[in-house]
mmCIF file of C-alpha atoms and ligand atoms in Angstrom:
data_model
loop_
_atom_site.group_PDB
_atom_site.id
_atom_site.type_symbol
_atom_site.label_atom_id
_atom_site.label_comp_id
_atom_site.label_asym_id
_atom_site.label_seq_id
_atom_site.Cartn_x
_atom_site.Cartn_y
_atom_site.Cartn_z
ATOM 1 C CA UNK A 1 134.133 45.652 23.043
ATOM 2 C CA UNK A 2 134.519 49.316 23.727
ATOM 3 C CA UNK A 3 137.033 50.333 26.273
ATOM 4 C CA UNK A 4 135.434 51.896 29.386
ATOM 5 C CA UNK A 5 136.564 55.454 29.884
ATOM 6 C CA UNK A 6 136.975 56.914 33.442
ATOM 7 C CA UNK A 7 134.757 59.934 34.056
ATOM 8 C CA UNK A 8 136.356 62.527 36.461
ATOM 9 C CA UNK A 9 134.559 65.400 37.861
ATOM 10 C CA UNK A 10 137.366 67.759 38.592
ATOM 11 C CA UNK A 11 140.877 66.999 37.067
ATOM 12 C CA UNK A 12 143.722 69.086 38.237
ATOM 13 C CA UNK A 13 146.893 69.176 36.231
ATOM 14 C CA UNK A 14 149.911 69.899 38.300
ATOM 15 C CA UNK A 15 150.832 69.453 41.917
ATOM 16 C CA UNK A 16 152.380 72.665 43.202
ATOM 17 C CA UNK A 17 150.939 75.048 45.747
ATOM 18 C CA UNK A 18 148.137 76.017 43.066
ATOM 19 C CA UNK A 19 147.281 72.453 42.247
ATOM 20 C CA UNK A 20 147.026 71.144 45.708
ATOM 21 C CA UNK A 21 145.201 74.345 47.051
ATOM 22 C CA UNK A 22 142.737 73.689 44.316
ATOM 23 C CA UNK A 23 142.435 70.095 45.382
ATOM 24 C CA UNK A 24 141.827 70.982 49.008
ATOM 25 C CA UNK A 25 138.916 73.341 48.089
ATOM 26 C CA UNK A 26 137.583 71.114 45.395
ATOM 27 C CA UNK A 27 137.598 68.085 47.711
ATOM 28 C CA UNK A 28 135.928 69.848 50.509
ATOM 29 C CA UNK A 29 133.239 70.947 47.975
ATOM 30 C CA UNK A 30 132.663 67.252 46.981
ATOM 31 C CA UNK A 31 134.006 67.599 43.477
ATOM 32 C CA UNK A 32 136.126 64.527 43.741
ATOM 33 C CA UNK A 33 139.378 65.937 42.392
ATOM 34 C CA UNK A 34 142.002 63.964 40.648
ATOM 35 C CA UNK A 35 145.423 65.370 40.749
ATOM 36 C CA UNK A 36 147.886 64.319 37.922
ATOM 37 C CA UNK A 37 151.266 65.284 39.602
ATOM 38 C CA UNK A 38 153.384 65.819 36.438
ATOM 39 C CA UNK A 39 157.143 65.494 35.865
ATOM 40 C CA UNK A 40 158.028 67.308 39.092
ATOM 41 C CA UNK A 41 155.612 66.227 41.791
ATOM 42 C CA UNK A 42 155.297 69.150 44.345
ATOM 43 C CA UNK A 43 156.427 71.672 41.875
ATOM 44 C CA UNK A 44 159.193 74.058 41.950
ATOM 45 C CA UNK A 45 159.168 74.488 45.767
ATOM 46 C CA UNK A 46 160.718 70.921 45.955
ATOM 47 C CA UNK A 47 163.809 72.354 44.452
ATOM 48 C CA UNK A 48 164.418 75.081 47.094
ATOM 49 C CA UNK A 49 165.561 74.672 50.657
ATOM 50 C CA UNK A 50 164.021 76.900 53.252
ATOM 51 C CA UNK A 51 160.820 78.737 52.584
ATOM 52 C CA UNK A 52 160.624 81.548 54.855
ATOM 53 C CA UNK A 53 157.829 83.577 53.418
ATOM 54 C CA UNK A 54 154.926 81.310 53.540
ATOM 55 C CA UNK A 55 152.502 82.487 56.185
ATOM 56 C CA UNK A 56 151.836 80.022 58.877
ATOM 57 C CA UNK A 57 155.325 78.785 59.288
ATOM 58 C CA UNK A 58 156.963 81.247 61.721
ATOM 59 C CA UNK A 59 160.252 79.335 61.687
ATOM 60 C CA UNK A 60 160.315 78.607 58.015
ATOM 61 C CA UNK A 61 159.978 75.260 56.317
ATOM 62 C CA UNK A 62 161.760 73.057 53.956
ATOM 63 C CA UNK A 63 160.212 73.386 50.470
ATOM 64 C CA UNK A 64 159.816 69.631 50.062
ATOM 65 C CA UNK A 65 158.345 69.198 53.431
ATOM 66 C CA UNK A 66 155.917 71.925 52.694
ATOM 67 C CA UNK A 67 154.677 70.294 49.576
ATOM 68 C CA UNK A 68 154.302 66.987 51.361
ATOM 69 C CA UNK A 69 152.147 68.829 53.874
ATOM 70 C CA UNK A 70 150.065 70.349 50.984
ATOM 71 C CA UNK A 71 149.674 66.806 49.479
ATOM 72 C CA UNK A 72 148.666 65.319 52.948
ATOM 73 C CA UNK A 73 145.978 67.975 53.543
ATOM 74 C CA UNK A 74 144.507 67.440 50.028
ATOM 75 C CA UNK A 75 144.537 63.692 50.648
ATOM 76 C CA UNK A 76 142.917 64.055 53.992
ATOM 77 C CA UNK A 77 139.834 65.277 52.180
ATOM 78 C CA UNK A 78 140.054 62.353 49.601
ATOM 79 C CA UNK A 79 141.875 63.895 46.751
ATOM 80 C CA UNK A 80 142.994 61.286 44.435
ATOM 81 C CA UNK A 81 146.733 62.100 43.606
ATOM 82 C CA UNK A 82 148.251 60.166 40.862
ATOM 83 C CA UNK A 83 151.617 59.834 39.193
ATOM 84 C CA UNK A 84 151.723 60.597 35.554
ATOM 85 C CA UNK A 85 151.850 63.242 32.851
ATOM 86 C CA UNK A 86 149.023 64.725 30.897
ATOM 87 C CA UNK A 87 150.206 64.215 27.300
ATOM 88 C CA UNK A 88 147.043 65.509 25.361
ATOM 89 C CA UNK A 89 143.965 67.497 25.975
ATOM 90 C CA UNK A 90 140.893 68.167 23.784
ATOM 91 C CA UNK A 91 139.021 71.195 24.963
ATOM 92 C CA UNK A 92 136.715 71.227 21.782
ATOM 93 C CA UNK A 93 133.697 69.848 23.830
ATOM 94 C CA UNK A 94 132.724 69.058 27.315
ATOM 95 C CA UNK A 95 133.405 66.618 28.954
ATOM 96 C CA UNK A 96 137.057 67.259 27.999
ATOM 97 C CA UNK A 97 139.065 64.318 26.670
ATOM 98 C CA UNK A 98 142.492 64.059 28.313
ATOM 99 C CA UNK A 99 145.297 61.559 27.721
ATOM 100 C CA UNK A 100 147.660 60.512 30.499
ATOM 101 C CA UNK A 101 151.126 58.971 29.811
ATOM 102 C CA UNK A 102 150.331 58.658 26.199
ATOM 103 C CA UNK A 103 148.289 55.772 26.823
ATOM 104 C CA UNK A 104 145.256 56.270 29.374
ATOM 105 C CA UNK A 105 142.238 58.372 28.186
ATOM 106 C CA UNK A 106 139.910 59.992 30.814
ATOM 107 C CA UNK A 107 137.115 62.524 30.290
ATOM 108 C CA UNK A 108 136.743 65.451 32.867
ATOM 109 C CA UNK A 109 133.753 67.683 33.467
ATOM 110 C CA UNK A 110 136.043 70.513 34.604
ATOM 111 C CA UNK A 111 139.833 71.114 34.416
ATOM 112 C CA UNK A 112 142.049 73.110 36.469
ATOM 113 C CA UNK A 113 145.471 73.784 35.027
ATOM 114 C CA UNK A 114 148.320 74.287 37.580
ATOM 115 C CA UNK A 115 151.207 73.228 35.460
ATOM 116 C CA UNK A 116 153.489 76.003 36.607
ATOM 117 C CA UNK A 117 156.706 77.302 34.963
ATOM 118 C CA UNK A 118 160.158 75.850 34.446
ATOM 119 C CA UNK A 119 163.645 77.416 34.595
ATOM 120 C CA UNK A 120 165.097 78.632 31.293
ATOM 121 C CA UNK A 121 168.581 77.497 30.133
ATOM 122 C CA UNK A 122 171.087 79.337 27.871
ATOM 123 C CA UNK A 123 170.936 76.499 25.382
ATOM 124 C CA UNK A 124 174.634 75.808 25.217
ATOM 125 C CA UNK A 125 176.050 72.291 24.939
ATOM 126 C CA UNK A 126 178.064 72.650 28.159
ATOM 127 C CA UNK A 127 174.936 73.237 30.225
ATOM 128 C CA UNK A 128 173.711 69.774 29.373
ATOM 129 C CA UNK A 129 177.145 68.083 29.580
ATOM 130 C CA UNK A 130 177.829 69.360 33.159
ATOM 131 C CA UNK A 131 174.232 69.573 34.378
ATOM 132 C CA UNK A 132 174.519 68.077 38.024
ATOM 133 C CA UNK A 133 178.367 68.464 37.838
ATOM 134 C CA UNK A 134 178.319 72.234 38.827
ATOM 135 C CA UNK A 135 175.655 73.461 36.519
ATOM 136 C CA UNK A 136 172.348 74.442 38.170
ATOM 137 C CA UNK A 137 169.130 76.527 37.757
ATOM 138 C CA UNK A 138 168.602 76.881 41.380
ATOM 139 C CA UNK A 139 171.001 78.562 43.751
ATOM 140 C CA UNK A 140 168.778 78.004 46.807
ATOM 141 C CA UNK A 141 168.722 74.320 46.091
ATOM 142 C CA UNK A 142 172.373 73.700 45.262
ATOM 143 C CA UNK A 143 174.341 76.696 46.614
ATOM 144 C CA UNK A 144 175.077 74.694 49.836
ATOM 145 C CA UNK A 145 177.376 72.485 47.795
ATOM 146 C CA UNK A 146 179.622 75.352 46.893
ATOM 147 C CA UNK A 147 180.387 76.642 50.286
ATOM 148 C CA UNK A 148 183.693 78.434 50.354
ATOM 149 C CA UNK A 149 184.128 78.143 46.580
ATOM 150 C CA UNK A 150 183.891 80.489 43.555
ATOM 151 C CA UNK A 151 180.722 80.494 41.541
ATOM 152 C CA UNK A 152 179.307 82.209 38.405
ATOM 153 C CA UNK A 153 175.677 83.418 38.036
ATOM 154 C CA UNK A 154 174.222 84.312 34.617
ATOM 155 C CA UNK A 155 171.400 86.671 34.385
ATOM 156 C CA UNK A 156 170.558 90.153 35.380
ATOM 157 C CA UNK A 157 166.931 90.306 36.636
ATOM 158 C CA UNK A 158 165.607 90.054 40.266
ATOM 159 C CA UNK A 159 166.123 86.267 40.448
ATOM 160 C CA UNK A 160 169.779 86.553 39.276
ATOM 161 C CA UNK A 161 170.412 89.387 41.816
ATOM 162 C CA UNK A 162 168.670 87.375 44.588
ATOM 163 C CA UNK A 163 170.519 84.283 43.861
ATOM 164 C CA UNK A 164 173.890 86.059 43.417
ATOM 165 C CA UNK A 165 173.421 87.771 46.867
ATOM 166 C CA UNK A 166 172.335 84.520 48.500
ATOM 167 C CA UNK A 167 175.467 82.666 47.125
ATOM 168 C CA UNK A 168 177.733 85.521 48.201
ATOM 169 C CA UNK A 169 176.889 84.653 51.785
ATOM 170 C CA UNK A 170 178.083 81.033 51.154
ATOM 171 C CA UNK A 171 180.690 81.205 48.727
ATOM 172 C CA UNK A 172 184.135 82.770 48.434
ATOM 173 C CA UNK A 173 183.452 84.774 45.345
ATOM 174 C CA UNK A 174 180.432 85.164 43.057
ATOM 175 C CA UNK A 175 180.803 86.489 39.478
ATOM 176 C CA UNK A 176 177.696 87.678 37.651
ATOM 177 C CA UNK A 177 177.629 87.703 33.894
ATOM 178 C CA UNK A 178 175.406 90.271 32.605
ATOM 179 C CA UNK A 179 174.766 90.426 28.872
ATOM 180 C CA UNK A 180 173.847 94.212 28.610
ATOM 181 C CA UNK A 181 175.513 97.252 30.147
ATOM 182 C CA UNK A 182 172.908 97.347 32.757
ATOM 183 C CA UNK A 183 170.852 95.097 34.835
ATOM 184 C CA UNK A 184 167.095 94.503 34.631
ATOM 185 C CA UNK A 185 166.691 93.747 38.364
ATOM 186 C CA UNK A 186 165.015 96.491 40.567
ATOM 187 C CA UNK A 187 166.999 99.316 41.922
ATOM 188 C CA UNK A 188 166.796 97.795 45.366
ATOM 189 C CA UNK A 189 168.228 94.511 44.222
ATOM 190 C CA UNK A 190 170.978 96.147 42.222
ATOM 191 C CA UNK A 191 172.056 98.056 45.286
ATOM 192 C CA UNK A 192 172.397 94.836 47.177
ATOM 193 C CA UNK A 193 174.484 93.393 44.452
ATOM 194 C CA UNK A 194 176.754 96.398 44.310
ATOM 195 C CA UNK A 195 177.055 96.655 47.983
ATOM 196 C CA UNK A 196 178.202 92.977 48.284
ATOM 197 C CA UNK A 197 181.977 93.019 48.563
ATOM 198 C CA UNK A 198 182.646 89.456 47.208
ATOM 199 C CA UNK A 199 180.255 89.755 44.329
ATOM 200 C CA UNK A 200 181.673 91.160 40.889
ATOM 201 C CA UNK A 201 179.528 92.096 37.815
ATOM 202 C CA UNK A 202 180.926 91.611 34.395
ATOM 203 C CA UNK A 203 178.758 93.709 32.129
ATOM 204 C CA UNK A 204 178.296 93.039 28.295
ATOM 205 C CA UNK A 205 179.486 89.440 28.979
ATOM 206 C CA UNK A 206 178.054 86.438 27.181
ATOM 207 C CA UNK A 207 179.016 82.757 28.264
ATOM 208 C CA UNK A 208 181.063 81.203 25.734
ATOM 209 C CA UNK A 209 181.826 77.915 27.449
ATOM 210 C CA UNK A 210 181.725 76.048 30.865
ATOM 211 C CA UNK A 211 184.887 74.228 31.267
ATOM 212 C CA UNK A 212 185.461 71.053 33.234
ATOM 213 C CA UNK A 213 184.435 67.338 32.980
ATOM 214 C CA UNK A 214 181.444 65.531 34.210
ATOM 215 C CA UNK A 215 182.195 63.323 37.304
ATOM 216 C CA UNK A 216 184.424 64.200 40.291
ATOM 217 C CA UNK A 217 186.130 67.247 38.650
ATOM 218 C CA UNK A 218 183.059 68.954 37.516
ATOM 219 C CA UNK A 219 183.059 72.648 36.505
ATOM 220 C CA UNK A 220 186.402 74.314 36.643
ATOM 221 C CA UNK A 221 185.926 77.590 35.107
ATOM 222 C CA UNK A 222 183.747 79.715 32.853
ATOM 223 C CA UNK A 223 184.755 81.484 29.619
ATOM 224 C CA UNK A 224 182.824 84.602 28.810
ATOM 225 C CA UNK A 225 183.368 87.035 25.836
ATOM 226 C CA UNK A 226 182.708 90.651 26.067
ATOM 227 C CA UNK A 227 180.106 91.332 23.286
ATOM 228 C CA UNK A 228 181.533 95.017 22.852
ATOM 229 C CA UNK A 229 185.252 94.506 22.781
ATOM 230 C CA UNK A 230 185.492 90.670 21.916
ATOM 231 C CA UNK A 231 187.676 90.269 25.009
ATOM 232 C CA UNK A 232 187.616 86.796 26.778
ATOM 233 C CA UNK A 233 187.635 86.280 30.432
ATOM 234 C CA UNK A 234 188.077 82.946 32.148
ATOM 235 C CA UNK A 235 186.639 83.074 35.579
ATOM 236 C CA UNK A 236 187.549 80.151 37.982
ATOM 237 C CA UNK A 237 184.379 78.539 39.310
ATOM 238 C CA UNK A 238 183.083 75.453 40.651
ATOM 239 C CA UNK A 239 179.338 76.306 40.200
ATOM 240 C CA UNK A 240 177.582 77.816 37.242
ATOM 241 C CA UNK A 241 174.082 79.006 38.020
ATOM 242 C CA UNK A 242 171.645 79.922 35.415
ATOM 243 C CA UNK A 243 169.033 82.488 36.478
ATOM 244 C CA UNK A 244 167.527 83.889 33.270
ATOM 245 C CA UNK A 245 163.777 83.473 33.945
ATOM 246 C CA UNK A 246 161.166 80.950 33.540
ATOM 247 C CA UNK A 247 158.987 79.411 30.825
ATOM 248 C CA UNK A 248 155.348 78.475 31.652
ATOM 249 C CA UNK A 249 154.445 74.925 30.978
ATOM 250 C CA UNK A 250 151.799 75.454 28.432
ATOM 251 C CA UNK A 251 152.868 73.754 25.254
ATOM 252 C CA UNK A 252 150.150 71.215 25.825
ATOM 253 C CA UNK A 253 147.453 73.837 25.540
ATOM 254 C CA UNK A 254 148.742 75.519 22.154
ATOM 255 C CA UNK A 255 146.046 76.305 19.760
ATOM 256 C CA UNK A 256 143.416 75.639 22.356
ATOM 257 C CA UNK A 257 143.729 78.430 24.946
ATOM 258 C CA UNK A 258 144.908 82.058 24.652
ATOM 259 C CA UNK A 259 148.453 82.733 25.705
ATOM 260 C CA UNK A 260 150.516 85.998 26.004
ATOM 261 C CA UNK A 261 153.665 86.454 23.823
ATOM 262 C CA UNK A 262 155.725 84.542 26.496
ATOM 263 C CA UNK A 263 153.294 81.480 26.637
ATOM 264 C CA UNK A 264 151.653 82.414 29.964
ATOM 265 C CA UNK A 265 147.821 81.537 29.881
ATOM 266 C CA UNK A 266 145.418 84.467 29.693
ATOM 267 C CA UNK A 267 142.665 84.336 32.134
ATOM 268 C CA UNK A 268 139.651 86.815 32.722
ATOM 269 C CA UNK A 269 140.886 89.386 35.285
ATOM 270 C CA UNK A 270 140.069 88.754 38.774
ATOM 271 C CA UNK A 271 139.032 85.201 38.099
ATOM 272 C CA UNK A 272 140.676 81.862 37.049
ATOM 273 C CA UNK A 273 138.569 81.451 33.857
ATOM 274 C CA UNK A 274 140.228 80.652 30.560
ATOM 275 C CA UNK A 275 138.246 81.311 27.395
ATOM 276 C CA UNK A 276 136.925 77.781 27.479
ATOM 277 C CA UNK A 277 133.934 77.523 30.064
ATOM 278 C CA UNK A 278 134.923 74.711 32.519
ATOM 279 C CA UNK A 279 138.778 75.205 32.067
ATOM 280 C CA UNK A 280 140.503 77.224 34.776
ATOM 281 C CA UNK A 281 144.065 78.147 35.422
ATOM 282 C CA UNK A 282 145.876 78.834 38.606
ATOM 283 C CA UNK A 283 149.503 79.652 39.836
ATOM 284 C CA UNK A 284 152.603 80.409 37.713
ATOM 285 C CA UNK A 285 151.341 79.161 34.581
ATOM 286 C CA UNK A 286 149.069 82.297 34.379
ATOM 287 C CA UNK A 287 151.304 84.579 36.369
ATOM 288 C CA UNK A 288 154.608 85.977 35.367
ATOM 289 C CA UNK A 289 154.346 88.883 37.889
ATOM 290 C CA UNK A 290 154.133 87.559 41.376
ATOM 291 C CA UNK A 291 155.132 83.806 41.097
ATOM 292 C CA UNK A 292 154.930 83.154 44.771
ATOM 293 C CA UNK A 293 153.839 79.983 46.669
ATOM 294 C CA UNK A 294 151.195 82.143 48.590
ATOM 295 C CA UNK A 295 149.750 83.790 45.417
ATOM 296 C CA UNK A 296 149.792 80.384 43.579
ATOM 297 C CA UNK A 297 147.867 78.803 46.584
ATOM 298 C CA UNK A 298 145.419 81.791 46.507
ATOM 299 C CA UNK A 299 144.696 81.403 42.812
ATOM 300 C CA UNK A 300 144.371 77.741 43.348
ATOM 301 C CA UNK A 301 141.581 78.369 45.698
ATOM 302 C CA UNK A 302 139.977 80.768 43.368
ATOM 303 C CA UNK A 303 140.050 78.032 40.524
ATOM 304 C CA UNK A 304 138.280 75.457 42.890
ATOM 305 C CA UNK A 305 135.622 78.027 43.594
ATOM 306 C CA UNK A 306 135.090 78.949 40.063
ATOM 307 C CA UNK A 307 134.863 75.207 39.037
ATOM 308 C CA UNK A 308 132.319 74.619 41.775
ATOM 309 C CA UNK A 309 130.132 77.423 40.680
ATOM 310 C CA UNK A 310 130.488 76.438 37.000
ATOM 311 C CA UNK A 311 129.498 72.867 37.748
ATOM 312 C CA UNK A 312 126.666 74.162 39.974
ATOM 313 C CA UNK A 313 125.386 76.280 37.061
ATOM 314 C CA UNK A 314 125.378 73.169 34.838
ATOM 315 C CA UNK A 315 122.833 71.329 36.980
HETATM 316 P P1 NDP B 1 163.534 88.349 34.090
HETATM 317 O O1 NDP B 1 162.815 87.932 32.771
HETATM 318 O O2 NDP B 1 163.016 89.586 34.797
HETATM 319 O O3 NDP B 1 165.061 88.436 33.787
HETATM 320 C C1 NDP B 1 165.757 87.678 33.076
HETATM 321 C C2 NDP B 1 167.129 88.156 33.030
HETATM 322 O O4 NDP B 1 167.875 87.071 32.413
HETATM 323 C C3 NDP B 1 167.224 89.391 32.262
HETATM 324 O O5 NDP B 1 168.205 90.345 32.825
HETATM 325 C C4 NDP B 1 167.697 88.933 30.902
HETATM 326 O O6 NDP B 1 168.710 89.914 30.348
HETATM 327 C C5 NDP B 1 168.644 87.811 31.287
HETATM 328 N N1 NDP B 1 168.694 86.769 30.232
HETATM 329 C C6 NDP B 1 167.803 86.126 29.427
HETATM 330 N N2 NDP B 1 168.137 85.469 28.589
HETATM 331 C C7 NDP B 1 169.609 85.452 28.710
HETATM 332 C C8 NDP B 1 170.719 84.801 28.025
HETATM 333 N N3 NDP B 1 170.378 83.908 27.021
HETATM 334 N N4 NDP B 1 171.876 85.027 28.332
HETATM 335 C C9 NDP B 1 172.136 85.913 29.393
HETATM 336 N N5 NDP B 1 171.127 86.622 30.051
HETATM 337 C C10 NDP B 1 169.822 86.338 29.851
HETATM 338 O O7 NDP B 1 163.374 87.010 35.091
HETATM 339 P P2 NDP B 1 163.481 86.790 36.582
HETATM 340 O O8 NDP B 1 163.445 85.489 36.822
HETATM 341 O O9 NDP B 1 164.828 87.501 37.098
HETATM 342 O O10 NDP B 1 162.257 87.572 37.079
HETATM 343 C C11 NDP B 1 160.964 87.255 36.721
HETATM 344 C C12 NDP B 1 159.930 88.135 37.458
HETATM 345 O O11 NDP B 1 159.937 87.859 38.955
HETATM 346 C C13 NDP B 1 160.223 89.529 37.454
HETATM 347 O O12 NDP B 1 158.950 90.289 37.311
HETATM 348 C C14 NDP B 1 160.932 89.730 38.728
HETATM 349 O O13 NDP B 1 160.830 91.220 39.270
HETATM 350 C C15 NDP B 1 160.228 88.917 39.661
HETATM 351 N N6 NDP B 1 161.009 88.450 40.813
HETATM 352 C C16 NDP B 1 160.821 89.260 41.929
HETATM 353 C C17 NDP B 1 161.691 88.975 43.070
HETATM 354 C C18 NDP B 1 161.438 89.701 44.182
HETATM 355 O O14 NDP B 1 160.891 90.763 44.130
HETATM 356 N N7 NDP B 1 162.185 89.411 45.355
HETATM 357 C C19 NDP B 1 162.636 87.906 43.091
HETATM 358 C C20 NDP B 1 162.769 87.214 41.817
HETATM 359 C C21 NDP B 1 161.901 87.463 40.782
HETATM 360 P P3 NDP B 1 168.162 91.228 29.636
HETATM 361 O O15 NDP B 1 167.914 92.165 30.782
HETATM 362 O O16 NDP B 1 169.324 91.599 28.787
HETATM 363 O O17 NDP B 1 167.016 90.819 28.821
#
């Protein structure tokens, strides 16, 4: 007996602002969207605290709460949200074959990819060993735990500068480890860094080790090494924040969709169209420039409209 395969009209992969905005529009257009939530339901915003720049929330909103609101709004129009991870896709012909959790196969007439991006790590052993015991990739999520303490931030882009100045408001002292002799962050952000009295920047410094033990003690200090002079510095710190950029979650689509040198999906300018008709992309997965909740939501809306027009043209 052959297995009955579920046939989905609009499959949305990812549940951040892009995924749920696509779902709201697709559901209201009767495209019966199914959202596969992925490893981090609600996406990156669930790891932030207050969101103050999303229009419509004049007093700010907690990131997790905001994503619950996105989900509730999508479900109000009968979006079918499901736990699970998409583990394989086959875009070679339509309807597209999709495997979920390495066991369930479905077919989809149209697909919206909204898988977002994930924080990058340095790749040193101590990062894994002490993750959750002082090591974090999100200052706005975890900074609160280090109130009045000393912390280290690694990175030199706008994210690192933003996180370091944010932490400086909460912490006793912030030390930034910058691997070159200059920062990549915008001049305005650098100015804020240099004007913050309890923030020190160590240029030409690479992280050698994060010292401490998992458990109650956690991170105690960070050893960095000056890559010009070889001089080692031990900085006392209870928190170690990695802020060195993000990687788009696109490994699933390798070989099937076009990507730039950093793995971000390439879409037709001004649209959400990938090179495969019927496959659309929205949010951070195709945007390394803006990466905001509001821009993601906007492109999610575009993807649903593009999917609707695509399906209408097939009839
Ligand atoms: P970026 O890619 O801009 O910066 C990453 C930084 O991390 C670089 O300074 C890089 O150093 C450093 N880095 C990378 N790998 C390592 C490593 N192994 N060890 C030490 N340092 C490392 O990422 P961001 O997340 O900062 O920003 C991404 C985009 O988002 C940018 O376009 C940025 O402008 C934007 N953004 C804008 C904000 C705003 O306007 N408010 C806020 C946050 C981000 P190096 O310079 O040596 O390569």
